[in-house]
CSV table of N, CA and C in Angstrom, one decimal:
chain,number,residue,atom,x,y,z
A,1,UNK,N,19.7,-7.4,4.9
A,1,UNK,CA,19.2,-8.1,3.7
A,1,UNK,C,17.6,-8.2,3.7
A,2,UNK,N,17.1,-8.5,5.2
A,2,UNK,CA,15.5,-8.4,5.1
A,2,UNK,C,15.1,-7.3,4.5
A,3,UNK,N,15.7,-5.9,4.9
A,3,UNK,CA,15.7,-4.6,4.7
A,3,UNK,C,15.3,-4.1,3.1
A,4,UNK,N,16.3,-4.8,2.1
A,4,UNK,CA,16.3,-4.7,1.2
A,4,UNK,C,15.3,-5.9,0.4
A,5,UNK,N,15.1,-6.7,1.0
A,5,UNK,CA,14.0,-7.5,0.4
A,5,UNK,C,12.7,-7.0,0.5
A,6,UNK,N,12.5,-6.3,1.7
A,6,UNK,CA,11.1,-5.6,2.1
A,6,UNK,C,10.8,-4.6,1.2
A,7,UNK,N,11.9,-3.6,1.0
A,7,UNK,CA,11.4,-2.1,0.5
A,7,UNK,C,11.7,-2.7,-1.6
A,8,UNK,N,12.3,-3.7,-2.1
A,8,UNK,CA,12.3,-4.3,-3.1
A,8,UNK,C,10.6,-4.6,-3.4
A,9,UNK,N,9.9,-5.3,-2.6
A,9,UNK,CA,9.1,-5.7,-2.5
A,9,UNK,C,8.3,-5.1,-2.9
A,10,UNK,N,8.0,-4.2,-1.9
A,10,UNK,CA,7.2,-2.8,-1.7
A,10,UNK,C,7.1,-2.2,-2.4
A,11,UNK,N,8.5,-1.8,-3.3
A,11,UNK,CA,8.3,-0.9,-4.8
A,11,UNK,C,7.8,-1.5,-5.6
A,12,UNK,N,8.3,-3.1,-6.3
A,12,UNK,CA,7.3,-3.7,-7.2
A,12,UNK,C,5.7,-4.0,-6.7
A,13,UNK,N,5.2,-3.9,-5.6
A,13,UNK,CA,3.6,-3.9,-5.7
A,13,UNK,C,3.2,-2.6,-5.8
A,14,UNK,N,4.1,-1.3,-5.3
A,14,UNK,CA,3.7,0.0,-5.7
A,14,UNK,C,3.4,0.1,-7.7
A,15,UNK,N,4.7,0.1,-8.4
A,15,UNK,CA,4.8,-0.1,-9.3
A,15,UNK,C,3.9,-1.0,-10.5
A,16,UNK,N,3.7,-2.2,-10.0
A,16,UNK,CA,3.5,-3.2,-10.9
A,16,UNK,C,1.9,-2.6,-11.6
A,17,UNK,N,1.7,-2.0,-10.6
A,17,UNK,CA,-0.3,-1.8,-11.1
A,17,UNK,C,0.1,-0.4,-11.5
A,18,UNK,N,-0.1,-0.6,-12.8
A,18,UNK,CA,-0.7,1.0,-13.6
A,18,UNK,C,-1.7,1.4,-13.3
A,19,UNK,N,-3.1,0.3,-13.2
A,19,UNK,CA,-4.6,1.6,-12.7
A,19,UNK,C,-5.0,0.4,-12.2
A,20,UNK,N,-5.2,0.3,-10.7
A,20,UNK,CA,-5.2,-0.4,-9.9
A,20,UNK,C,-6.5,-0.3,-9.7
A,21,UNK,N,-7.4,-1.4,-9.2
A,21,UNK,CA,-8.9,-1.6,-8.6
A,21,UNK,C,-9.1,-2.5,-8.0
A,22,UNK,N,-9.4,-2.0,-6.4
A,22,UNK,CA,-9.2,-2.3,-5.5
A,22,UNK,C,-10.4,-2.5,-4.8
A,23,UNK,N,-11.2,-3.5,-3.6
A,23,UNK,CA,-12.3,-3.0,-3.0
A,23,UNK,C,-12.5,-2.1,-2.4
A,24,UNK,N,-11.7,-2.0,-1.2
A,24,UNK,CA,-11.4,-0.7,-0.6
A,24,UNK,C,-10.3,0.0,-0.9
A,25,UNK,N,-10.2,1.2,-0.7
A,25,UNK,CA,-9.0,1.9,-0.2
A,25,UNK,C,-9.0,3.2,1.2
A,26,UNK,N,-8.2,2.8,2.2
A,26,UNK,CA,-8.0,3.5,3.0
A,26,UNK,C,-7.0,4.7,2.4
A,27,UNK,N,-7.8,5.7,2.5
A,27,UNK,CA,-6.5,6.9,2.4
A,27,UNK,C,-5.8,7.9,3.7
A,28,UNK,N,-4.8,8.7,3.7
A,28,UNK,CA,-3.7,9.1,4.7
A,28,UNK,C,-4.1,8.4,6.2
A,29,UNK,N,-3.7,6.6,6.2
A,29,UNK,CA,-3.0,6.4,6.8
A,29,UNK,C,-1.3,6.5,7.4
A,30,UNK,N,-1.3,6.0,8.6
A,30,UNK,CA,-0.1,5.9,9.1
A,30,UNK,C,0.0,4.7,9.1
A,31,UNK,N,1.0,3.8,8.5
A,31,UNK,CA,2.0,2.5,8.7
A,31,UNK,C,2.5,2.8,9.4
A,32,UNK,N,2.9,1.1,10.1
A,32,UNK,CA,4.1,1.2,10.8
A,32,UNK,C,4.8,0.0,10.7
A,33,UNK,N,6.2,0.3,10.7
A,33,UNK,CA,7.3,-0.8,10.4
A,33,UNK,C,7.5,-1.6,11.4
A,34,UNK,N,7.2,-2.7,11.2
A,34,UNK,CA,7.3,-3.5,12.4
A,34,UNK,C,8.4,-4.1,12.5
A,35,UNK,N,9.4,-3.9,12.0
A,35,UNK,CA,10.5,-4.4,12.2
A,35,UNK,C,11.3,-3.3,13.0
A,36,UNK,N,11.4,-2.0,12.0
A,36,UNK,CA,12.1,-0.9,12.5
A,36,UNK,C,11.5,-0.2,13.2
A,37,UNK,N,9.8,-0.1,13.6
A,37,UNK,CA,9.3,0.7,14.4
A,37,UNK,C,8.7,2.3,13.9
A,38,UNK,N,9.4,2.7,12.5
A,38,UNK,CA,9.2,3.4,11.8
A,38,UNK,C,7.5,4.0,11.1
A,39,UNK,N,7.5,5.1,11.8
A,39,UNK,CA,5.9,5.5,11.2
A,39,UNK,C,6.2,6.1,9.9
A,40,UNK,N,5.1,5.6,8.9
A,40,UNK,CA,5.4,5.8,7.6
A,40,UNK,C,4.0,6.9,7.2
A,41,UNK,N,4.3,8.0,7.0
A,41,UNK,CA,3.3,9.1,7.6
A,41,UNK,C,2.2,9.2,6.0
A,42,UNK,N,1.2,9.2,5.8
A,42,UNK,CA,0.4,9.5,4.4
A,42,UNK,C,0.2,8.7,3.5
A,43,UNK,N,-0.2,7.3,3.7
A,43,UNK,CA,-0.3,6.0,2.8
A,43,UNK,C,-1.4,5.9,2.4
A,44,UNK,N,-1.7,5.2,1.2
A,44,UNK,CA,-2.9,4.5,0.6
A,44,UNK,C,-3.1,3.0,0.8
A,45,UNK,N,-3.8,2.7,2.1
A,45,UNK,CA,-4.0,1.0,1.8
A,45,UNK,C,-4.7,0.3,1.1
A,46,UNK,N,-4.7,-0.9,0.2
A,46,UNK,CA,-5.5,-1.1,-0.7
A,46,UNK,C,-5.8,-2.8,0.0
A,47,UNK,N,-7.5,-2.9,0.0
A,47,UNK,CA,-7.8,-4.2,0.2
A,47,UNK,C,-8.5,-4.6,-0.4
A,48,UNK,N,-8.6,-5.7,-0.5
A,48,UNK,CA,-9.2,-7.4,-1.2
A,48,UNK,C,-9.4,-8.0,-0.6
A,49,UNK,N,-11.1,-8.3,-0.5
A,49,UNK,CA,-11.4,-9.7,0.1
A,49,UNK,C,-10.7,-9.2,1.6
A,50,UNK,N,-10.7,-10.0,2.2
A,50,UNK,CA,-10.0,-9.5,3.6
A,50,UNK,C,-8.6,-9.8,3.5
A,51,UNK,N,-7.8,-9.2,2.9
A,51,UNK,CA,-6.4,-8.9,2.4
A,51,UNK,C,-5.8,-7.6,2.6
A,52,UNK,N,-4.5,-7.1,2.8
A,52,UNK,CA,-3.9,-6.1,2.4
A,52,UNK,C,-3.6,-6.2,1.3
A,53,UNK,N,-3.8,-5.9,0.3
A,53,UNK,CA,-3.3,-6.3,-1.1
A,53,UNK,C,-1.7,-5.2,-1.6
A,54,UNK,N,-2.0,-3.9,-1.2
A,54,UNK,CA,-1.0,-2.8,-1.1
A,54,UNK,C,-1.1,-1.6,-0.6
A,55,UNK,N,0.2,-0.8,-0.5
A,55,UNK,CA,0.0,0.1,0.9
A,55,UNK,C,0.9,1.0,-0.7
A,56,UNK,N,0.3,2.4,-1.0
A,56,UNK,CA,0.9,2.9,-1.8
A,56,UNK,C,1.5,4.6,-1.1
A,57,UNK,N,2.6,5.0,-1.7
A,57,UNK,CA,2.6,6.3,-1.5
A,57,UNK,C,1.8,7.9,-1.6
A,58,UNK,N,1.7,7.0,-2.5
A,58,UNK,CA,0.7,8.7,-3.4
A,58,UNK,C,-0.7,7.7,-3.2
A,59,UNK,N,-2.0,9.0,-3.5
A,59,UNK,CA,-3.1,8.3,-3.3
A,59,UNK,C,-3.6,7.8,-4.5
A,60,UNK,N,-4.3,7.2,-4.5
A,60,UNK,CA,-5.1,5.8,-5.7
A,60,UNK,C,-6.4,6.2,-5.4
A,61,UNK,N,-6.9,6.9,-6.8
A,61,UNK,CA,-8.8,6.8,-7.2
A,61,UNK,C,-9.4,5.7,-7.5
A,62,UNK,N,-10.3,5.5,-6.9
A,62,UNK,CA,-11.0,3.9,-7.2
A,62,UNK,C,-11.7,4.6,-8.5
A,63,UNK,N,-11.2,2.9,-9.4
A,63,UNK,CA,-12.3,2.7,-10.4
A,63,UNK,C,-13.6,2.5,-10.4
A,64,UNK,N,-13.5,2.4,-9.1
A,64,UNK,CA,-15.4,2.1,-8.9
A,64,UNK,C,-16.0,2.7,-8.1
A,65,UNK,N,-17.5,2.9,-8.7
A,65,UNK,CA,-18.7,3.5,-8.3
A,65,UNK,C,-19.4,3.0,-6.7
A,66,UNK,N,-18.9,3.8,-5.9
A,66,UNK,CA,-19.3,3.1,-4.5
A,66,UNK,C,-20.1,4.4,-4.2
């Protein structure tokens, strides 16, 4: 049930943002599942403020001029 509440989760923060702007973004990282241990190979992390805000599949162009 966690299982399914996590990757539920995951999809709607992937999903929810059509053109997402972000302060940072880390590109091809590796995640890791800390539940299952699972390395999640080629992620986009996205931060705020000192937040993880979202960890996306495919990569994300910042809207902004840095």
């Amino acid at each position: 049930m966690k299982k399914l509440t996590l990757f539920t989760l995951l999809g709607w923060i992937i999903f929810a943002c059509s053109s997402p702007s972000h302060d940072l973004l880390i590109t091809n990282v590796n995640v890791i599942d800390v539940v299952t241990g699972e390395v999640l190979p080629n992620r986009t992390v996205a931060i705020d403020g000192d937040e993880i805000t979202a960890i996306y599949t495919r990569t994300i162009k910042s809207g902004k001029n840095t």
